[in-house]
Amino acid sequence: MRAAERVIISAAITGSVHVPSQSDHLPITPEEVVAESLAAAEAGAAVIHLHARHAADGRPAFEPEVFEEIIPPIAAGCDAVVNITTGGASSMTIEERLAAAVRFSPELASLNMGSMNFVYSGIADRVTTWKHAWEKPYVENTYRTPFVNSFEQIEHALRELGERGGTRFEYECYDIGHLYTLAHFADRGLAKPPFLVQGVFGILGGIGADHANLTHMVAIADKLFGADYHFSAFAAGRQQMEFCTHSAWLGGHVRVGLEDNLYIGKGEKATGNSQQVRKVRDVLTGLGREIATPADVRRMLGLKGAQHTTTQRSREVPT
């Protein structure tokens, strides 16, 4: 792992797992996602990880026109690195999942490194009142339908976004085998260092939120990539801050946000993403770690810069 002189805080603003019935504070409309993103950046997040939702009912959205309402205002309002999802939702096709990233050619995009059971049907056991008809069938479907990320799809994303557009990737690894998948594409020259490996823990169907698993993932990544990678980690749900602390203690980076955890403490729902950013920032500074700026992120990850994205060019077109 590359020793990080400063810690990158990523904020995952809304995601596609949680449904509106779980929290009134989950950002839904473009205006809410923009406001939450700018507040997270102001609180110290150098990377904003973006999904989108349909304003009418909170359903996960892939349409570039929905992202058009979100990304340019964020780029105009802060200097944070915009990281567009290519994971979308497991119910989307690969073309749908890539649509926004193809449109905007971002500096950074997420890339899931393997097919898996990605199960959050348990939400249906905890929600007693549903706001929208789509929500319950949506979460229950994850019990019977896997999240497909084939090698062909991964290669397509690497070529379409990386080779053609210069986008770099946040490689989301939900299990140890996903590290070996990344190594395969690195050996073929399709994935290029420095890699940003995002360890994801606590998803049912993936690696569990056990601290021994985090230590093991870093040990295997060290064997595979040496000093050619940066490591970041998060755990879904209540162990969010524990895993952020552990990752930083190992020399890595962190991710927080309402995509991953709707709470700020035991039994207390977070009122916004910036609340979690401020909390993890206090943890990091307490450990003696400096917080990375967007300029630090661009330098550490070798990003192409916001001026080379269509996000930036869209800001320059008079309206």
Coordinates of C-alpha atoms in Angstrom, one line a residue:
M1 CA 0.0 0.0 0.0
R2 CA 1.2 3.5 -0.7
A3 CA 1.7 5.3 2.6
A4 CA -0.9 8.1 2.5
E5 CA 0.5 11.3 3.9
R6 CA -3.1 12.6 4.0
V7 CA -6.4 10.7 4.3
I8 CA -9.0 10.9 1.6
I9 CA -12.6 11.2 2.8
S10 CA -15.1 10.0 0.3
A11 CA -18.8 10.8 0.8
A12 CA -21.4 8.5 -0.8
I13 CA -24.4 10.7 -0.9
T14 CA -27.5 8.6 -1.6
G15 CA -26.7 5.2 -3.2
S16 CA -29.2 2.8 -4.5
V17 CA -29.7 0.4 -1.6
H18 CA -31.6 2.4 1.0
V19 CA -35.2 3.3 0.2
P20 CA -37.1 6.5 1.1
S21 CA -39.2 4.7 3.7
Q22 CA -36.1 4.1 5.8
S23 CA -35.2 7.7 6.4
D24 CA -36.7 11.2 5.8
H25 CA -33.1 12.4 5.5
L26 CA -32.1 10.3 2.5
P27 CA -31.4 12.7 -0.4
I28 CA -33.9 12.1 -3.2
T29 CA -34.3 15.2 -5.5
P30 CA -31.5 16.7 -7.6
E31 CA -31.6 19.7 -5.3
E32 CA -31.2 17.6 -2.2
V33 CA -28.3 15.6 -3.7
V34 CA -26.6 18.8 -4.7
A35 CA -27.0 20.4 -1.4
E36 CA -25.9 17.3 0.5
S37 CA -22.8 17.0 -1.8
L38 CA -21.8 20.6 -1.3
A39 CA -22.3 20.4 2.5
A40 CA -20.2 17.2 2.6
A41 CA -17.4 18.9 0.6
E42 CA -17.5 21.9 2.9
A43 CA -17.2 19.5 5.9
G44 CA -14.0 17.9 4.4
A45 CA -15.0 15.3 1.8
A46 CA -12.5 15.5 -1.1
V47 CA -14.4 12.9 -3.2
I48 CA -18.2 12.9 -3.8
H49 CA -19.5 9.4 -4.8
L50 CA -22.7 9.9 -6.8
H51 CA -25.8 7.9 -7.6
A52 CA -29.1 9.6 -8.7
R53 CA -32.7 9.1 -8.0
H54 CA -36.0 10.0 -9.6
A55 CA -37.4 13.0 -7.8
A56 CA -41.0 11.8 -7.8
D57 CA -40.5 8.6 -5.8
G58 CA -36.8 8.1 -5.0
R59 CA -36.3 5.2 -7.4
P60 CA -32.7 4.7 -8.4
A61 CA -32.0 6.5 -11.7
F62 CA -29.5 5.9 -14.5
E63 CA -30.7 8.5 -17.1
P64 CA -28.0 11.0 -17.9
E65 CA -30.6 13.8 -17.9
V66 CA -31.1 13.2 -14.2
F67 CA -27.4 13.4 -13.6
E68 CA -27.4 16.6 -15.7
E69 CA -29.4 18.2 -12.9
I70 CA -26.8 17.1 -10.3
I71 CA -23.3 17.1 -11.5
P72 CA -22.8 20.5 -13.1
P73 CA -24.1 22.3 -10.0
I74 CA -21.8 20.3 -7.8
A75 CA -18.8 21.1 -10.0
A76 CA -19.8 24.7 -10.0
G77 CA -20.1 24.8 -6.2
C78 CA -17.0 23.0 -5.0
D79 CA -13.7 21.6 -6.1
A80 CA -14.3 18.0 -4.9
V81 CA -13.6 15.1 -7.2
V82 CA -16.8 13.8 -8.7
N83 CA -16.9 10.0 -8.6
I84 CA -19.8 8.7 -10.7
T85 CA -21.1 5.2 -10.0
T86 CA -21.1 2.5 -12.6
G87 CA -22.7 0.1 -10.1
G88 CA -26.0 1.9 -10.3
A89 CA -28.4 -0.8 -9.1
S90 CA -28.4 -4.6 -9.6
S91 CA -31.6 -4.3 -11.5
M92 CA -30.1 -2.1 -14.2
T93 CA -28.4 -3.3 -17.4
I94 CA -24.7 -2.6 -17.9
E95 CA -25.5 0.0 -20.5
E96 CA -27.8 1.8 -18.1
R97 CA -25.2 1.6 -15.3
L98 CA -22.5 3.2 -17.5
A99 CA -24.7 5.8 -19.1
A100 CA -23.9 8.8 -16.8
A101 CA -20.2 8.1 -16.7
V102 CA -20.1 7.8 -20.5
R103 CA -21.9 11.2 -20.7
F104 CA -19.7 13.0 -18.2
S105 CA -16.3 11.2 -18.6
P106 CA -15.5 11.9 -14.9
E107 CA -12.1 12.0 -13.3
L108 CA -13.1 9.0 -11.2
A109 CA -15.8 6.3 -11.4
S110 CA -16.6 3.3 -9.3
L111 CA -16.1 -0.2 -10.7
N112 CA -17.4 -3.4 -9.0
M113 CA -14.9 -6.2 -9.4
G114 CA -17.1 -9.2 -9.5
S115 CA -20.5 -10.8 -9.7
M116 CA -22.0 -11.6 -6.3
N117 CA -25.1 -12.0 -4.2
F118 CA -25.7 -8.5 -3.0
V119 CA -28.6 -9.0 -0.6
Y120 CA -30.5 -6.3 1.2
S121 CA -33.9 -7.9 1.3
G122 CA -33.8 -7.7 5.1
I123 CA -34.9 -4.0 4.8
A124 CA -38.4 -5.4 4.2
D125 CA -38.4 -7.0 7.6
R126 CA -37.7 -3.6 9.3
V127 CA -39.9 -1.2 7.4
T128 CA -43.5 -1.2 8.6
T129 CA -44.9 1.7 6.4
W130 CA -43.9 2.0 2.8
K131 CA -43.9 5.4 1.1
H132 CA -43.9 4.0 -2.5
A133 CA -45.1 0.8 -4.1
W134 CA -41.8 0.0 -5.8
E135 CA -39.7 -0.2 -2.6
K136 CA -40.7 -3.5 -1.1
P137 CA -40.4 -5.6 -4.3
Y138 CA -37.2 -3.8 -5.1
V139 CA -35.4 -4.9 -1.9
E140 CA -37.0 -8.3 -1.9
N141 CA -35.7 -9.0 -5.4
T142 CA -32.1 -8.9 -4.2
Y143 CA -32.7 -12.3 -2.4
R144 CA -33.3 -14.1 -5.7
T145 CA -31.3 -12.1 -8.2
P146 CA -27.5 -11.8 -8.2
F147 CA -25.6 -8.6 -9.0
V148 CA -23.8 -9.4 -12.3
N149 CA -20.4 -7.9 -13.0
S150 CA -18.9 -10.2 -15.5
F151 CA -15.3 -10.0 -16.8
E152 CA -16.7 -8.9 -20.1
Q153 CA -18.6 -6.0 -18.4
I154 CA -15.5 -5.0 -16.4
E155 CA -13.4 -5.0 -19.5
H156 CA -16.0 -2.9 -21.3
A157 CA -16.0 -0.3 -18.6
L158 CA -12.2 -0.2 -18.5
R159 CA -12.0 0.4 -22.2
E160 CA -15.0 2.6 -22.7
L161 CA -14.3 4.9 -19.7
G162 CA -10.6 4.4 -19.0
E163 CA -8.9 4.0 -22.4
R164 CA -11.2 6.3 -24.3
G165 CA -11.9 8.9 -21.7
G166 CA -9.0 8.9 -19.3
T167 CA -11.3 8.1 -16.3
R168 CA -9.6 6.4 -13.4
F169 CA -11.4 4.0 -11.1
E170 CA -12.4 3.3 -7.5
Y171 CA -12.2 -0.5 -7.6
E172 CA -14.9 -1.8 -5.3
C173 CA -13.8 -5.1 -3.8
Y174 CA -16.5 -7.0 -1.8
D175 CA -14.3 -10.1 -1.3
I176 CA -10.7 -11.3 -1.6
G177 CA -11.4 -12.8 -5.0
H178 CA -12.1 -9.4 -6.3
L179 CA -8.5 -8.3 -5.6
Y180 CA -7.4 -11.2 -7.9
T181 CA -9.8 -10.0 -10.6
L182 CA -8.2 -6.5 -10.4
A183 CA -4.7 -8.2 -10.6
H184 CA -5.9 -10.0 -13.7
F185 CA -6.8 -6.8 -15.5
A186 CA -3.7 -5.1 -14.3
D187 CA -1.6 -7.9 -15.7
R188 CA -3.3 -7.4 -19.1
G189 CA -2.6 -3.6 -18.9
L190 CA -6.3 -2.6 -18.8
A191 CA -6.2 -1.5 -15.2
K192 CA -3.3 0.9 -14.5
P193 CA -1.7 2.0 -11.2
P194 CA -1.9 3.6 -8.9
F195 CA -5.1 1.7 -8.0
L196 CA -7.7 2.9 -5.6
V197 CA -8.9 -0.3 -3.9
Q198 CA -12.2 0.3 -2.0
G199 CA -12.7 -2.6 0.5
V200 CA -16.5 -3.0 1.1
F201 CA -17.5 -5.0 4.2
G202 CA -20.7 -6.1 5.7
I203 CA -22.9 -6.6 2.6
L204 CA -24.8 -9.9 2.8
G205 CA -23.2 -12.0 0.1
G206 CA -19.8 -10.4 0.4
I207 CA -17.0 -10.3 2.9
G208 CA -18.2 -9.8 6.5
A209 CA -17.6 -6.8 8.7
D210 CA -14.9 -8.6 10.7
H211 CA -11.8 -6.6 11.4
A212 CA -9.7 -9.7 10.7
N213 CA -11.1 -9.5 7.1
L214 CA -9.9 -5.9 6.7
T215 CA -6.4 -6.8 7.8
H216 CA -6.4 -9.8 5.5
M217 CA -7.6 -7.8 2.5
V218 CA -4.8 -5.3 3.0
A219 CA -2.2 -8.2 3.4
I220 CA -3.4 -9.8 0.1
A221 CA -3.5 -6.5 -1.7
D222 CA 0.0 -5.8 -0.5
K223 CA 1.2 -9.1 -2.1
L224 CA -0.6 -8.4 -5.4
F225 CA 0.0 -4.7 -5.8
G226 CA 2.9 -3.7 -3.6
A227 CA 3.2 0.1 -3.4
D228 CA 1.1 0.5 -6.6
Y229 CA -2.2 1.1 -4.8
H230 CA -4.1 3.2 -2.3
F231 CA -6.5 1.4 0.1
S232 CA -9.8 2.7 1.4
A233 CA -12.5 0.9 3.4
F234 CA -15.9 1.1 4.7
A235 CA -18.4 -1.1 6.4
A236 CA -22.1 -0.9 5.7
G237 CA -24.3 -0.1 8.7
R238 CA -23.4 0.3 12.3
Q239 CA -19.7 -0.6 12.0
Q240 CA -19.1 2.3 9.6
M241 CA -16.9 4.4 11.9
E242 CA -15.0 1.4 13.3
F243 CA -13.9 0.4 9.9
C244 CA -13.0 3.9 8.9
T245 CA -10.8 4.1 12.0
H246 CA -9.2 0.8 11.3
S247 CA -8.5 1.7 7.7
A248 CA -6.9 5.0 8.7
W249 CA -4.9 3.2 11.4
L250 CA -3.5 0.9 8.7
G251 CA -2.5 3.9 6.6
G252 CA -5.6 3.9 4.3
H253 CA -8.5 6.1 3.4
V254 CA -12.1 6.2 4.4
R255 CA -15.6 6.5 3.0
V256 CA -18.8 7.6 4.8
G257 CA -22.2 8.7 3.7
L258 CA -25.9 7.9 3.8
E259 CA -25.5 5.3 0.9
D260 CA -23.7 3.1 3.5
N261 CA -25.3 4.0 6.8
L262 CA -28.3 5.9 7.7
Y263 CA -27.2 6.5 11.3
I264 CA -24.8 8.8 13.1
G265 CA -24.9 6.8 16.4
K266 CA -26.7 4.0 18.1
G267 CA -30.5 4.5 17.4
E268 CA -29.9 8.0 16.1
K269 CA -30.5 8.7 12.4
A270 CA -28.1 11.0 10.6
T271 CA -29.6 14.2 9.4
G272 CA -27.2 14.5 6.5
N273 CA -24.0 13.3 5.0
S274 CA -21.9 16.2 6.3
Q275 CA -22.7 15.0 9.9
Q276 CA -20.9 11.8 9.2
V277 CA -18.0 13.6 7.4
R278 CA -17.5 15.8 10.4
K279 CA -17.5 12.8 12.7
V280 CA -15.0 10.8 10.8
R281 CA -12.8 13.9 10.3
D282 CA -12.7 14.3 14.1
V283 CA -11.7 10.7 14.4
L284 CA -8.9 11.1 11.8
T285 CA -7.5 14.3 13.3
G286 CA -7.6 12.5 16.7
L287 CA -5.4 9.9 15.2
G288 CA -3.0 12.6 14.0
R289 CA -3.9 12.2 10.4
E290 CA -4.1 15.1 8.0
I291 CA -7.1 15.4 5.7
A292 CA -6.6 15.3 1.9
T293 CA -7.8 18.1 -0.2
P294 CA -9.2 17.6 -3.7
A295 CA -5.8 18.7 -5.1
D296 CA -4.1 16.1 -3.0
V297 CA -6.5 13.4 -4.4
R298 CA -5.8 14.4 -8.0
R299 CA -2.1 14.2 -7.3
M300 CA -2.2 10.9 -5.4
L301 CA -4.4 9.1 -7.9
G302 CA -3.1 10.7 -11.0
L303 CA -6.5 12.0 -12.1
K304 CA -6.9 13.9 -15.3
G305 CA -8.4 17.0 -13.7
A306 CA -11.9 18.5 -13.8
Q307 CA -11.0 20.6 -16.8
H308 CA -10.8 17.4 -18.9
T309 CA -14.3 16.1 -18.1
T310 CA -17.5 17.0 -19.9
T311 CA -18.7 18.1 -16.5
Q312 CA -16.4 21.0 -16.8
R313 CA -17.2 21.8 -20.4
S314 CA -20.9 21.8 -19.6
R315 CA -20.2 24.5 -17.1
E316 CA -18.7 26.6 -19.8
V317 CA -21.7 26.5 -22.1
P318 CA -23.8 29.7 -21.6
T319 CA -27.4 29.1 -20.5

